[in-house]
XYZ file of C-alpha atoms in Angstrom:
450
model
C -0.233 -0.032 0.327
C 1.097 3.712 -1.077
C 2.581 5.553 1.955
C 2.158 9.590 1.498
C 2.563 11.918 4.289
C 1.208 15.624 4.182
C 2.239 18.600 5.822
C -0.251 20.893 7.225
C -3.713 20.312 8.141
C -5.763 23.657 6.574
C -7.623 23.964 3.436
C -5.118 22.863 0.643
C -3.818 20.357 3.254
C -6.732 18.072 4.077
C -8.226 18.446 0.370
C -5.060 17.049 -0.514
C -5.016 13.929 2.363
C -8.803 13.794 0.615
C -7.631 13.336 -2.813
C -4.840 10.679 -2.245
C -6.420 8.521 -0.385
C -8.877 7.961 -2.984
C -7.019 4.330 -4.530
C -6.475 3.228 -0.721
C -3.285 5.231 0.127
C -2.103 5.304 3.425
C -2.585 8.900 4.003
C -1.401 10.831 7.449
C -1.011 14.897 8.031
C 0.993 16.388 10.014
C -0.292 19.625 11.427
C 1.497 22.058 14.162
C -1.678 23.204 15.373
C -4.393 21.587 18.499
C -6.533 20.684 16.118
C -6.966 20.955 12.130
C -8.126 23.445 9.754
C -7.993 26.406 12.412
C -7.603 29.057 9.555
C -10.759 28.204 7.773
C -12.912 28.992 10.813
C -11.482 32.776 10.207
C -12.476 32.871 6.520
C -15.565 35.765 5.459
C -15.505 36.989 8.755
C -16.119 33.522 10.316
C -18.694 32.219 7.326
C -16.370 30.787 5.125
C -16.698 32.822 1.590
C -14.851 29.312 0.369
C -15.354 30.417 -3.726
C -16.509 32.250 -6.153
C -18.385 31.529 -9.332
C -16.689 34.098 -11.243
C -13.587 33.112 -12.585
C -10.817 34.220 -14.453
C -6.861 33.725 -14.798
C -6.817 37.520 -13.615
C -7.752 36.611 -10.235
C -5.026 34.857 -9.398
C -1.874 36.647 -8.950
C 2.184 34.977 -9.316
C 5.244 35.779 -11.007
C 4.676 32.441 -13.065
C 0.666 34.349 -14.338
C 0.282 31.292 -16.552
C 1.121 28.709 -13.127
C -2.305 29.485 -10.974
C -4.530 29.179 -14.183
C -3.609 25.849 -15.239
C -4.098 23.813 -11.557
C -7.734 25.978 -10.996
C -8.641 24.800 -14.252
C -8.306 20.675 -13.735
C -10.338 21.549 -10.483
C -12.488 24.616 -11.064
C -15.465 26.236 -8.686
C -18.085 24.236 -9.683
C -15.709 20.749 -8.900
C -15.565 22.481 -4.958
C -19.572 22.909 -4.696
C -20.226 19.476 -5.670
C -17.188 17.902 -3.637
C -17.930 20.115 -0.080
C -22.252 19.483 -1.248
C -21.004 15.516 -1.530
C -19.522 16.243 2.517
C -22.757 17.791 3.800
C -22.191 22.314 2.924
C -25.454 23.214 0.822
C -24.233 26.740 -0.688
C -25.305 29.640 -0.140
C -24.748 32.328 -3.388
C -24.489 36.339 -2.514
C -23.707 37.840 -6.137
C -20.985 34.750 -7.612
C -20.064 34.432 -3.799
C -20.373 31.034 -2.428
C -20.750 30.846 1.105
C -22.203 27.085 3.278
C -25.888 27.503 3.966
C -25.389 28.115 7.666
C -22.948 30.783 7.330
C -20.631 28.880 9.441
C -17.466 28.743 8.722
C -16.813 26.375 11.552
C -19.215 23.536 8.956
C -16.317 23.827 5.997
C -13.940 22.813 8.699
C -16.144 19.953 9.905
C -16.773 18.256 6.414
C -13.396 17.740 6.095
C -12.509 16.193 9.496
C -15.134 14.153 9.151
C -14.182 12.908 4.966
C -10.687 12.475 6.916
C -12.000 10.460 9.848
C -14.323 8.155 7.278
C -11.131 7.490 4.856
C -8.651 6.803 7.807
C -6.857 9.759 7.768
C -5.117 10.014 10.417
C -4.038 13.658 11.529
C -0.906 13.858 14.230
C -1.910 17.752 15.619
C 0.334 19.539 17.694
C 3.403 18.159 15.828
C 5.706 20.450 13.830
C 7.866 18.407 10.593
C 11.410 18.737 10.872
C 13.086 17.552 8.121
C 12.240 15.529 5.258
C 15.244 13.685 3.967
C 14.631 11.803 -0.002
C 16.479 8.743 -0.257
C 16.537 5.474 -2.533
C 13.260 4.476 -1.399
C 11.264 7.865 -0.410
C 11.616 9.465 2.331
C 12.469 9.909 5.979
C 10.331 11.902 7.441
C 11.814 13.717 11.288
C 8.301 15.141 12.773
C 8.765 16.255 16.733
C 4.894 16.286 18.766
C 4.512 18.424 21.368
C 2.423 17.600 24.426
C 1.919 19.258 27.881
C 2.018 17.329 30.806
C -1.533 17.742 31.880
C -2.631 15.366 28.909
C -0.192 12.992 29.753
C -3.051 12.043 32.405
C -0.179 12.001 35.543
C -2.558 14.332 37.668
C -5.572 14.252 38.545
C -8.228 16.990 37.589
C -8.105 18.767 40.605
C -4.161 18.887 41.260
C -4.031 19.830 37.349
C -6.064 22.849 38.060
C -4.075 23.666 40.448
C -0.398 23.331 38.505
C -2.400 24.903 35.560
C -3.019 28.150 37.649
C 0.556 28.410 40.320
C 3.337 26.823 37.581
C 4.075 27.128 33.801
C 2.824 24.099 31.775
C 5.554 22.213 31.338
C 5.677 20.374 27.578
C 7.024 17.430 26.593
C 8.486 16.582 23.559
C 8.879 13.284 21.053
C 10.586 12.696 18.366
C 9.577 10.324 15.722
C 10.730 9.509 12.133
C 8.123 8.222 9.694
C 9.159 6.347 6.432
C 6.980 7.941 3.315
C 6.631 7.018 -0.444
C 5.772 10.612 -1.058
C 5.326 13.740 0.612
C 2.391 17.040 0.296
C 4.153 19.709 1.213
C 0.973 22.154 2.560
C 2.407 24.105 5.405
C 0.729 27.499 4.957
C 2.520 30.839 4.494
C 2.719 34.019 7.349
C -0.080 35.095 7.289
C -2.306 35.752 9.714
C -2.072 35.378 13.744
C -3.397 31.986 13.437
C -0.601 29.941 15.673
C 1.634 28.142 13.162
C 1.522 30.261 10.322
C 5.378 30.869 11.127
C 6.574 30.227 8.006
C 8.341 26.906 8.310
C 7.401 25.171 5.129
C 9.348 27.651 3.152
C 12.366 26.427 4.968
C 11.487 22.653 5.002
C 10.953 23.621 1.086
C 14.456 25.095 0.719
C 15.994 22.088 1.700
C 14.569 20.303 -1.089
C 16.019 22.182 -3.257
C 13.627 25.151 -4.451
C 13.857 28.929 -4.446
C 11.317 31.557 -2.432
C 10.049 34.390 -4.636
C 10.208 36.878 -1.101
C 7.625 36.564 1.099
C 6.032 39.677 1.981
C 2.168 40.707 3.572
C -0.768 40.461 0.775
C -4.797 41.229 1.271
C -3.686 44.081 4.355
C -3.767 47.242 5.078
C -1.217 50.046 4.206
C 0.560 52.671 6.175
C 0.555 56.555 4.872
C 2.698 58.895 5.458
C 0.563 61.830 6.100
C -0.348 62.793 9.961
C -4.048 64.139 8.543
C -5.335 60.708 8.912
C -5.641 60.283 12.486
C -8.234 63.601 12.144
C -9.839 60.867 9.506
C -9.933 58.165 11.111
C -13.316 55.780 11.495
C -14.525 57.367 7.935
C -15.089 54.708 5.140
C -16.556 55.924 1.751
C -17.074 54.569 -1.645
C -13.801 55.837 -4.089
C -11.324 54.073 -7.038
C -7.646 53.512 -5.050
C -4.848 53.484 -7.834
C -1.530 52.531 -6.883
C 1.972 54.062 -8.763
C 5.417 54.215 -8.642
C 6.410 57.173 -9.977
C 4.029 57.618 -13.273
C 3.581 53.791 -13.664
C 0.143 52.807 -12.518
C 0.673 49.002 -10.935
C -3.151 48.230 -9.971
C -6.502 49.577 -9.118
C -9.458 48.954 -7.554
C -12.745 50.365 -6.226
C -14.762 50.085 -3.264
C -15.307 50.952 0.120
C -12.651 52.575 1.434
C -11.631 52.804 5.027
C -9.447 55.331 6.761
C -7.737 54.815 9.671
C -4.947 56.683 11.942
C -2.027 54.474 10.195
C -3.128 54.761 6.833
C -5.679 52.922 4.418
C -7.301 50.102 4.770
C -11.198 48.338 2.972
C -11.352 45.751 -0.070
C -10.180 47.645 -3.179
C -7.066 48.348 -0.833
C -6.750 44.894 0.594
C -6.889 44.305 -3.586
C -3.917 46.581 -5.009
C -1.714 45.880 -1.351
C 0.165 43.444 -2.399
C 1.705 45.388 -5.439
C 2.343 47.792 -2.922
C 4.564 45.037 -0.593
C 6.681 44.346 -3.662
C 7.326 47.266 -4.889
C 8.444 48.491 -0.997
C 10.520 45.530 -0.766
C 11.875 46.788 -3.869
C 12.485 49.892 -2.213
C 10.988 51.894 -4.701
C 8.615 55.556 -3.702
C 4.672 53.809 -3.615
C 1.926 56.519 -3.771
C -1.926 55.731 -3.163
C -4.560 58.318 -5.548
C -7.865 58.090 -4.226
C -10.567 59.126 -6.059
C -13.722 60.372 -3.858
C -16.654 60.211 -6.974
C -14.463 57.467 -9.328
C -18.835 57.018 -10.950
C -17.961 60.373 -12.947
C -15.297 62.313 -15.301
C -13.340 65.159 -13.854
C -15.283 67.759 -15.955
C -18.585 66.507 -14.533
C -17.806 66.343 -11.572
C -17.026 70.307 -12.352
C -20.481 71.177 -13.584
C -21.742 69.164 -10.379
C -20.001 71.177 -7.847
C -20.708 74.844 -10.010
C -24.681 74.326 -10.032
C -24.259 73.015 -6.236
C -22.912 76.847 -5.955
C -25.354 78.167 -7.688
C -28.231 75.911 -5.750
C -26.454 77.601 -2.437
C -24.735 80.698 -3.268
C -25.496 82.327 -0.021
C -23.140 79.193 1.746
C -20.375 79.686 3.280
C -17.291 77.123 2.397
C -16.784 75.494 5.165
C -20.421 73.543 4.833
C -19.578 73.443 1.090
C -18.523 69.664 1.091
C -21.836 68.864 4.118
C -23.955 65.672 3.290
C -21.684 65.317 -0.281
C -19.174 63.304 2.297
C -18.316 62.533 5.480
C -18.243 65.562 8.063
C -14.104 64.819 8.726
C -13.399 63.865 5.471
C -15.084 66.937 3.780
C -13.651 69.426 6.325
C -9.691 67.927 5.534
C -10.942 68.213 1.696
C -11.325 72.267 2.216
C -8.636 72.709 5.048
C -6.315 71.415 1.743
C -7.130 73.387 -0.756
C -6.402 76.664 1.491
C -9.765 78.583 0.940
C -10.446 80.759 2.613
C -13.610 78.807 4.353
C -15.063 82.286 5.747
C -16.042 83.182 1.590
C -19.268 82.421 0.834
C -19.241 80.066 -2.303
C -20.759 82.420 -4.541
C -16.667 83.903 -4.355
C -15.698 79.753 -5.561
C -13.297 81.092 -9.207
C -13.555 78.054 -11.689
C -9.869 77.477 -10.553
C -10.613 77.042 -6.813
C -13.344 75.104 -7.959
C -11.265 72.653 -10.252
C -8.345 72.461 -7.363
C -11.428 70.662 -5.456
C -12.563 68.684 -8.168
C -8.734 67.740 -8.319
C -8.394 67.468 -4.113
C -11.887 65.005 -4.748
C -10.843 62.684 -7.739
C -7.673 62.376 -7.716
C -6.454 62.598 -3.824
C -2.508 61.848 -3.048
C -1.267 60.420 -0.264
C 2.674 59.282 0.127
C 2.627 54.495 1.062
C 4.852 53.467 3.704
C 4.704 50.214 4.620
C 2.015 47.513 5.071
C 1.145 45.473 8.090
C 2.214 42.722 9.447
C 2.082 39.631 8.543
C -0.039 38.904 11.290
C -2.831 41.068 10.158
C -2.696 40.276 6.259
C -4.942 37.455 4.344
C -2.672 35.769 2.500
C 1.040 36.338 1.471
C 2.795 37.041 -2.196
C 5.518 35.275 -2.585
C 6.319 31.763 -1.997
C 7.916 28.697 -3.502
C 8.751 29.213 -7.706
C 6.145 27.746 -8.912
C 7.999 27.657 -12.630
C 9.780 24.502 -10.205
C 6.595 22.530 -10.172
C 4.904 21.046 -12.788
C 1.476 22.032 -12.929
C -0.497 19.385 -14.202
C 0.610 17.700 -11.020
C 1.948 19.597 -8.379
C 5.474 17.885 -8.223
C 8.833 18.609 -7.739
C 10.698 19.271 -10.884
C 13.721 18.812 -8.659
C 13.050 16.432 -6.495
C 10.034 13.335 -7.050
C 7.643 12.434 -5.048
C 7.262 15.850 -3.768
C 4.120 17.967 -4.052
C 3.294 21.220 -3.614
C -0.066 23.106 -2.682
C -1.567 25.754 -0.737
C -0.353 28.886 0.326
C 3.201 27.389 0.377
C 3.683 27.942 -3.291
C 3.925 31.831 -5.324
C -0.150 32.010 -5.399
C -2.293 34.567 -4.135
C -5.836 35.235 -4.942
C -7.809 38.730 -4.543
C -10.526 39.112 -2.276
C -14.008 37.380 -2.407
C -13.397 33.041 -1.766
C -10.297 32.840 -4.619
C -7.314 31.784 -2.041
C -9.239 29.334 -0.611
C -10.435 28.196 -3.895
C -6.467 27.833 -4.937
C -6.635 25.507 -1.460
C -8.915 23.384 -3.537
C -7.243 23.272 -6.464
C -4.059 23.424 -6.067
C -4.591 20.314 -2.756
C -6.632 18.094 -5.460
C -3.974 17.922 -8.090
C -1.182 17.022 -5.740
C -3.545 14.387 -3.599
C -4.499 13.008 -6.763
C -0.935 12.648 -8.388
C 1.371 11.571 -5.666
C -1.933 8.784 -4.946
C -1.915 7.479 -8.280
C -1.361 3.848 -8.453
C 1.105 4.314 -11.917
C 3.191 6.561 -9.434
C 3.940 3.675 -6.373
C 6.512 1.691 -8.686
C 8.221 4.423 -10.025
C 11.694 4.921 -8.126
C 12.071 7.963 -5.790
C 15.580 9.925 -7.684
C 18.005 10.484 -4.031
C 19.584 13.838 -3.979
C 22.644 13.472 -2.557
C 23.617 17.252 -2.446
C 19.903 17.250 -0.269
C 20.442 13.679 2.157
């Protein structure tokens, strides 16, 4: 019987394990956390937006832009919906976004775990992978399992409470060496504040000879240089965010922008943040241009403001934008215009009006950094996909090593795309690794690694 070890018990890892076990393969999941699927619980604000019916290649980013779509098309959103439906997850659609009908991410995690149990997939929690060693018969995988003393049955219940209150709980670790025919690396990225999101999978990939594209926060908030953000923190406004390095436009997106005490946030900011992170990593100057009235042209905006003046010419300038923008934002725009706020609006010249149009539709702000990995939903960068076969997810360097999920240099936009990448890449990796035709394949030993 073929024997496969999956490193990582998240969405991609459990999917890979389930797909690998289809042919009677023996599968073991090695998971760092106390239970599998922990990161799934935070997706979609706890509701788990597990895929999206709108799928195009542009929804996925990578330094190897063709790679993600070659994988997605093998296990697309329709297959994802069908797979989860078979596990008991009835879909609920909202404008193409798919959620479990219960609106509970826990249901998706539970369904995956129950399927693993049904297929006799062994899950070893609180266990980290220390090393993967190729040899001529497959692989040796060294692991370390941490177990708190109070779980080892050495004390009665009252003693365990006393120990926990008065002393740090001691941790006992046990080391094991596993042998297997193939390894699926699905250890996740450095994103999120979930325990175990430490990027240890990158070191394992490097030890096997793989290159790592610089790993940076993505789908994350952006810090800005200007001091006025503390005055407008908490504002939410519809708008467009366009990102530039010099005069080169990197990316743009439209939606609800959130203004924070340190800069900008919200879905459109998340969508462009990976480009800011990469440019900042390369020491390039990055700016964002915010358009607070993105649905109309500059000329239309000018005409709109002229009409607003003619309707109430007696208004003073400090009240001119009341009802058009949140008060704190309107006050900031007027302050930055450097106009006399005690003047009536009938005193505004065309030049003054154009100045306001520019502030409303070309509000420039300097980006200084992203928030940390702990606040990021995903990372950009990871294992270089040019070193992985997109048809099988197998390493081009070490036959028998497969990759899935966030560990790879693939990141999707907001809207269920990163989970779709987990399902697709996990399925392809698991199906390929568990294929009977590979069972007798001689695995090449890399002497420089072993």
